[in-house]
mmCIF file with all atom_site columns, C-alpha atoms in Angstrom:
data_model
loop_
_atom_site.group_PDB
_atom_site.id
_atom_site.type_symbol
_atom_site.label_atom_id
_atom_site.label_alt_id
_atom_site.label_comp_id
_atom_site.label_asym_id
_atom_site.label_entity_id
_atom_site.label_seq_id
_atom_site.pdbx_PDB_ins_code
_atom_site.Cartn_x
_atom_site.Cartn_y
_atom_site.Cartn_z
_atom_site.occupancy
_atom_site.B_iso_or_equiv
_atom_site.pdbx_formal_charge
_atom_site.auth_seq_id
_atom_site.auth_comp_id
_atom_site.auth_asym_id
_atom_site.auth_atom_id
_atom_site.pdbx_PDB_model_num
ATOM 1   C CA . UNK A 1 1   ? 90.968 206.383 80.030 1.00 74.00 ? 18  UNK A CA 1
ATOM 2   C CA . UNK A 1 2   ? 92.789 204.307 82.733 1.00 74.00 ? 19  UNK A CA 1
ATOM 3   C CA . UNK A 1 3   ? 93.400 200.495 81.640 1.00 70.00 ? 20  UNK A CA 1
ATOM 4   C CA . UNK A 1 4   ? 91.582 197.681 83.983 1.00 63.00 ? 21  UNK A CA 1
ATOM 5   C CA . UNK A 1 5   ? 92.432 194.393 84.141 1.00 65.00 ? 22  UNK A CA 1
ATOM 6   C CA . UNK A 1 6   ? 89.416 192.063 83.964 1.00 63.00 ? 23  UNK A CA 1
ATOM 7   C CA . UNK A 1 7   ? 89.155 188.646 85.117 1.00 72.00 ? 24  UNK A CA 1
ATOM 8   C CA . UNK A 1 8   ? 86.424 186.814 83.818 1.00 78.00 ? 25  UNK A CA 1
ATOM 9   C CA . UNK A 1 9   ? 85.103 182.826 84.846 1.00 89.00 ? 26  UNK A CA 1
ATOM 10  C CA . UNK A 1 10  ? 84.501 181.349 81.460 1.00 91.00 ? 27  UNK A CA 1
ATOM 11  C CA . UNK A 1 11  ? 82.787 177.899 80.888 1.00 94.00 ? 28  UNK A CA 1
ATOM 12  C CA . UNK A 1 12  ? 82.619 176.574 77.514 1.00 95.00 ? 29  UNK A CA 1
ATOM 13  C CA . UNK A 1 13  ? 80.022 174.445 76.217 1.00 95.00 ? 30  UNK A CA 1
ATOM 14  C CA . UNK A 1 14  ? 79.797 172.655 72.640 1.00 95.00 ? 31  UNK A CA 1
ATOM 15  C CA . UNK A 1 15  ? 76.800 171.965 71.117 1.00 96.00 ? 32  UNK A CA 1
ATOM 16  C CA . UNK A 1 16  ? 77.034 169.841 67.706 1.00 94.00 ? 33  UNK A CA 1
ATOM 17  C CA . UNK A 1 17  ? 74.378 170.110 64.919 1.00 93.00 ? 34  UNK A CA 1
ATOM 18  C CA . UNK A 1 18  ? 74.359 168.017 61.851 1.00 90.00 ? 35  UNK A CA 1
ATOM 19  C CA . UNK A 1 19  ? 74.394 169.630 58.623 1.00 89.00 ? 36  UNK A CA 1
ATOM 20  C CA . UNK A 1 20  ? 71.608 172.059 58.222 1.00 91.00 ? 37  UNK A CA 1
ATOM 21  C CA . UNK A 1 21  ? 69.953 170.483 61.347 1.00 94.00 ? 38  UNK A CA 1
ATOM 22  C CA . UNK A 1 22  ? 68.055 173.460 63.579 1.00 95.00 ? 39  UNK A CA 1
ATOM 23  C CA . UNK A 1 23  ? 66.641 171.514 66.547 1.00 96.00 ? 40  UNK A CA 1
ATOM 24  C CA . UNK A 1 24  ? 69.226 171.213 69.397 1.00 95.00 ? 41  UNK A CA 1
ATOM 25  C CA . UNK A 1 25  ? 69.919 166.819 68.930 1.00 94.00 ? 42  UNK A CA 1
ATOM 26  C CA . UNK A 1 26  ? 68.648 164.857 71.779 1.00 93.00 ? 43  UNK A CA 1
ATOM 27  C CA . UNK A 1 27  ? 71.980 163.757 73.265 1.00 93.00 ? 44  UNK A CA 1
ATOM 28  C CA . UNK A 1 28  ? 73.494 167.237 72.825 1.00 95.00 ? 45  UNK A CA 1
ATOM 29  C CA . UNK A 1 29  ? 70.567 168.723 75.325 1.00 95.00 ? 46  UNK A CA 1
ATOM 30  C CA . UNK A 1 30  ? 72.770 167.217 78.147 1.00 96.00 ? 47  UNK A CA 1
ATOM 31  C CA . UNK A 1 31  ? 75.530 170.180 77.453 1.00 96.00 ? 48  UNK A CA 1
ATOM 32  C CA . UNK A 1 32  ? 72.611 172.642 77.433 1.00 96.00 ? 49  UNK A CA 1
ATOM 33  C CA . UNK A 1 33  ? 71.288 171.393 80.704 1.00 96.00 ? 50  UNK A CA 1
ATOM 34  C CA . UNK A 1 34  ? 74.983 172.031 82.233 1.00 96.00 ? 51  UNK A CA 1
ATOM 35  C CA . UNK A 1 35  ? 75.249 175.370 80.845 1.00 96.00 ? 52  UNK A CA 1
ATOM 36  C CA . UNK A 1 36  ? 71.661 175.646 82.848 1.00 97.00 ? 53  UNK A CA 1
ATOM 37  C CA . UNK A 1 37  ? 72.893 174.108 85.910 1.00 96.00 ? 54  UNK A CA 1
ATOM 38  C CA . UNK A 1 38  ? 76.099 176.292 85.863 1.00 96.00 ? 55  UNK A CA 1
ATOM 39  C CA . UNK A 1 39  ? 73.703 179.495 85.655 1.00 96.00 ? 56  UNK A CA 1
ATOM 40  C CA . UNK A 1 40  ? 71.527 177.911 88.136 1.00 96.00 ? 57  UNK A CA 1
ATOM 41  C CA . UNK A 1 41  ? 74.609 177.498 90.697 1.00 95.00 ? 58  UNK A CA 1
ATOM 42  C CA . UNK A 1 42  ? 75.790 181.225 90.116 1.00 95.00 ? 59  UNK A CA 1
ATOM 43  C CA . UNK A 1 43  ? 72.333 182.730 90.855 1.00 94.00 ? 60  UNK A CA 1
ATOM 44  C CA . UNK A 1 44  ? 71.912 180.678 93.936 1.00 95.00 ? 61  UNK A CA 1
ATOM 45  C CA . UNK A 1 45  ? 74.764 182.293 95.361 1.00 94.00 ? 62  UNK A CA 1
ATOM 46  C CA . UNK A 1 46  ? 73.453 185.752 94.055 1.00 94.00 ? 63  UNK A CA 1
ATOM 47  C CA . UNK A 1 47  ? 76.477 185.842 91.618 1.00 92.00 ? 64  UNK A CA 1
ATOM 48  C CA . UNK A 1 48  ? 75.840 187.309 88.039 1.00 92.00 ? 65  UNK A CA 1
ATOM 49  C CA . UNK A 1 49  ? 76.525 185.193 85.420 1.00 93.00 ? 66  UNK A CA 1
ATOM 50  C CA . UNK A 1 50  ? 75.732 185.512 81.267 1.00 94.00 ? 67  UNK A CA 1
ATOM 51  C CA . UNK A 1 51  ? 75.223 182.831 79.053 1.00 96.00 ? 68  UNK A CA 1
ATOM 52  C CA . UNK A 1 52  ? 76.861 183.622 75.344 1.00 96.00 ? 69  UNK A CA 1
ATOM 53  C CA . UNK A 1 53  ? 75.613 181.643 72.130 1.00 97.00 ? 70  UNK A CA 1
ATOM 54  C CA . UNK A 1 54  ? 77.800 181.892 69.909 1.00 96.00 ? 71  UNK A CA 1
ATOM 55  C CA . UNK A 1 55  ? 79.111 180.212 66.446 1.00 93.00 ? 72  UNK A CA 1
ATOM 56  C CA . UNK A 1 56  ? 82.635 178.046 65.478 1.00 87.00 ? 73  UNK A CA 1
ATOM 57  C CA . UNK A 1 57  ? 82.181 179.110 62.101 1.00 87.00 ? 74  UNK A CA 1
ATOM 58  C CA . UNK A 1 58  ? 81.787 183.017 62.898 1.00 89.00 ? 75  UNK A CA 1
ATOM 59  C CA . UNK A 1 59  ? 79.252 182.967 60.335 1.00 90.00 ? 76  UNK A CA 1
ATOM 60  C CA . UNK A 1 60  ? 76.212 185.253 61.067 1.00 93.00 ? 77  UNK A CA 1
ATOM 61  C CA . UNK A 1 61  ? 73.518 183.793 59.068 1.00 94.00 ? 78  UNK A CA 1
ATOM 62  C CA . UNK A 1 62  ? 69.971 182.300 59.169 1.00 96.00 ? 79  UNK A CA 1
ATOM 63  C CA . UNK A 1 63  ? 71.354 178.854 60.001 1.00 95.00 ? 80  UNK A CA 1
ATOM 64  C CA . UNK A 1 64  ? 73.041 180.239 63.076 1.00 95.00 ? 81  UNK A CA 1
ATOM 65  C CA . UNK A 1 65  ? 70.159 182.305 64.327 1.00 96.00 ? 82  UNK A CA 1
ATOM 66  C CA . UNK A 1 66  ? 67.594 179.406 64.064 1.00 97.00 ? 83  UNK A CA 1
ATOM 67  C CA . UNK A 1 67  ? 70.025 177.187 65.635 1.00 97.00 ? 84  UNK A CA 1
ATOM 68  C CA . UNK A 1 68  ? 70.504 180.023 68.587 1.00 97.00 ? 85  UNK A CA 1
ATOM 69  C CA . UNK A 1 69  ? 66.930 180.363 68.584 1.00 97.00 ? 86  UNK A CA 1
ATOM 70  C CA . UNK A 1 70  ? 66.684 176.270 69.709 1.00 97.00 ? 87  UNK A CA 1
ATOM 71  C CA . UNK A 1 71  ? 69.307 176.561 72.255 1.00 98.00 ? 88  UNK A CA 1
ATOM 72  C CA . UNK A 1 72  ? 67.780 179.812 73.738 1.00 97.00 ? 89  UNK A CA 1
ATOM 73  C CA . UNK A 1 73  ? 64.046 178.319 73.780 1.00 97.00 ? 90  UNK A CA 1
ATOM 74  C CA . UNK A 1 74  ? 65.703 175.484 75.521 1.00 96.00 ? 91  UNK A CA 1
ATOM 75  C CA . UNK A 1 75  ? 67.513 177.504 78.582 1.00 97.00 ? 92  UNK A CA 1
ATOM 76  C CA . UNK A 1 76  ? 64.325 179.829 78.659 1.00 96.00 ? 93  UNK A CA 1
ATOM 77  C CA . UNK A 1 77  ? 61.446 177.479 78.523 1.00 95.00 ? 94  UNK A CA 1
ATOM 78  C CA . UNK A 1 78  ? 62.854 174.502 79.998 1.00 94.00 ? 95  UNK A CA 1
ATOM 79  C CA . UNK A 1 79  ? 65.371 175.600 82.473 1.00 93.00 ? 96  UNK A CA 1
ATOM 80  C CA . UNK A 1 80  ? 63.723 179.398 83.429 1.00 95.00 ? 97  UNK A CA 1
ATOM 81  C CA . UNK A 1 81  ? 66.888 181.056 82.476 1.00 96.00 ? 98  UNK A CA 1
ATOM 82  C CA . UNK A 1 82  ? 65.889 184.741 81.832 1.00 93.00 ? 99  UNK A CA 1
ATOM 83  C CA . UNK A 1 83  ? 66.018 186.279 78.896 1.00 93.00 ? 100 UNK A CA 1
ATOM 84  C CA . UNK A 1 84  ? 68.547 189.300 79.615 1.00 94.00 ? 101 UNK A CA 1
ATOM 85  C CA . UNK A 1 85  ? 71.265 186.506 80.689 1.00 95.00 ? 102 UNK A CA 1
ATOM 86  C CA . UNK A 1 86  ? 71.609 185.142 77.023 1.00 96.00 ? 103 UNK A CA 1
ATOM 87  C CA . UNK A 1 87  ? 73.166 186.907 74.409 1.00 95.00 ? 104 UNK A CA 1
ATOM 88  C CA . UNK A 1 88  ? 73.670 185.706 70.674 1.00 96.00 ? 105 UNK A CA 1
ATOM 89  C CA . UNK A 1 89  ? 77.046 186.709 69.148 1.00 95.00 ? 106 UNK A CA 1
ATOM 90  C CA . UNK A 1 90  ? 77.821 184.788 65.994 1.00 94.00 ? 107 UNK A CA 1
ATOM 91  C CA . UNK A 1 91  ? 81.545 185.720 66.293 1.00 91.00 ? 108 UNK A CA 1
ATOM 92  C CA . UNK A 1 92  ? 83.020 184.583 69.685 1.00 87.00 ? 109 UNK A CA 1
ATOM 93  C CA . UNK A 1 93  ? 85.427 187.603 69.402 1.00 87.00 ? 110 UNK A CA 1
ATOM 94  C CA . UNK A 1 94  ? 83.010 190.067 69.950 1.00 89.00 ? 111 UNK A CA 1
ATOM 95  C CA . UNK A 1 95  ? 82.170 188.290 73.379 1.00 86.00 ? 112 UNK A CA 1
ATOM 96  C CA . UNK A 1 96  ? 85.390 190.103 74.923 1.00 80.00 ? 113 UNK A CA 1
ATOM 97  C CA . UNK A 1 97  ? 84.445 193.403 73.637 1.00 78.00 ? 114 UNK A CA 1
ATOM 98  C CA . UNK A 1 98  ? 81.359 193.360 75.491 1.00 78.00 ? 115 UNK A CA 1
ATOM 99  C CA . UNK A 1 99  ? 82.017 194.626 78.479 1.00 69.00 ? 116 UNK A CA 1
ATOM 100 C CA . UNK A 1 100 ? 79.551 193.840 81.671 1.00 75.00 ? 117 UNK A CA 1
ATOM 101 C CA . UNK A 1 101 ? 81.400 195.232 84.455 1.00 73.00 ? 118 UNK A CA 1
ATOM 102 C CA . UNK A 1 102 ? 79.043 193.824 86.481 1.00 80.00 ? 119 UNK A CA 1
ATOM 103 C CA . UNK A 1 103 ? 79.434 190.459 85.626 1.00 85.00 ? 120 UNK A CA 1
ATOM 104 C CA . UNK A 1 104 ? 82.714 188.339 85.578 1.00 86.00 ? 121 UNK A CA 1
ATOM 105 C CA . UNK A 1 105 ? 81.121 184.791 84.750 1.00 92.00 ? 122 UNK A CA 1
ATOM 106 C CA . UNK A 1 106 ? 80.198 183.725 81.631 1.00 93.00 ? 123 UNK A CA 1
ATOM 107 C CA . UNK A 1 107 ? 79.118 180.656 79.577 1.00 96.00 ? 124 UNK A CA 1
ATOM 108 C CA . UNK A 1 108 ? 79.708 180.474 76.186 1.00 95.00 ? 125 UNK A CA 1
ATOM 109 C CA . UNK A 1 109 ? 77.846 177.912 74.315 1.00 97.00 ? 126 UNK A CA 1
ATOM 110 C CA . UNK A 1 110 ? 79.579 177.237 70.933 1.00 96.00 ? 127 UNK A CA 1
ATOM 111 C CA . UNK A 1 111 ? 77.172 175.736 68.261 1.00 95.00 ? 128 UNK A CA 1
ATOM 112 C CA . UNK A 1 112 ? 79.616 173.158 66.461 1.00 91.00 ? 129 UNK A CA 1
ATOM 113 C CA . UNK A 1 113 ? 78.576 172.881 62.791 1.00 81.00 ? 130 UNK A CA 1
ATOM 114 C CA . UNK A 1 114 ? 79.789 168.901 62.474 1.00 72.00 ? 131 UNK A CA 1
ATOM 115 C CA . UNK A 1 115 ? 79.905 169.804 58.340 1.00 66.00 ? 132 UNK A CA 1
ATOM 116 C CA . UNK A 1 116 ? 82.399 172.940 58.951 1.00 54.00 ? 133 UNK A CA 1
ATOM 117 C CA . UNK A 1 117 ? 85.068 170.804 61.040 1.00 49.00 ? 134 UNK A CA 1
ATOM 118 C CA . UNK A 1 118 ? 84.645 168.075 58.985 1.00 51.00 ? 135 UNK A CA 1
ATOM 119 C CA . UNK A 1 119 ? 85.712 170.620 55.892 1.00 57.00 ? 136 UNK A CA 1
ATOM 120 C CA . UNK A 1 120 ? 88.839 172.243 58.255 1.00 56.00 ? 137 UNK A CA 1
ATOM 121 C CA . UNK A 1 121 ? 90.425 168.848 58.158 1.00 51.00 ? 138 UNK A CA 1
#
């Protein structure tokens, strides 16, 4: 094996949900729009970009998947992001172990559970 340095251009977006809410709140849809705009900008330059939807609690449960589905639906239906360019991974740390050698542009959309954030304080 030969180690290879890999540089990724990463943009983070945060989408906050109220407790037990699964639909993307209206005000948070601006963050989804920003993620879609970044994706489209790279696509227009013929650069591959991937969008990852992750979770600040690192919990892979039904609530996370319903929220991720809401985000993916907005990205796909409203802004025509290709399904193969969106990956859902509950634990952000796993993103870095997924090697996409043909892609060095990532947009990471983190689902922020307001209830989790309040408990952490």
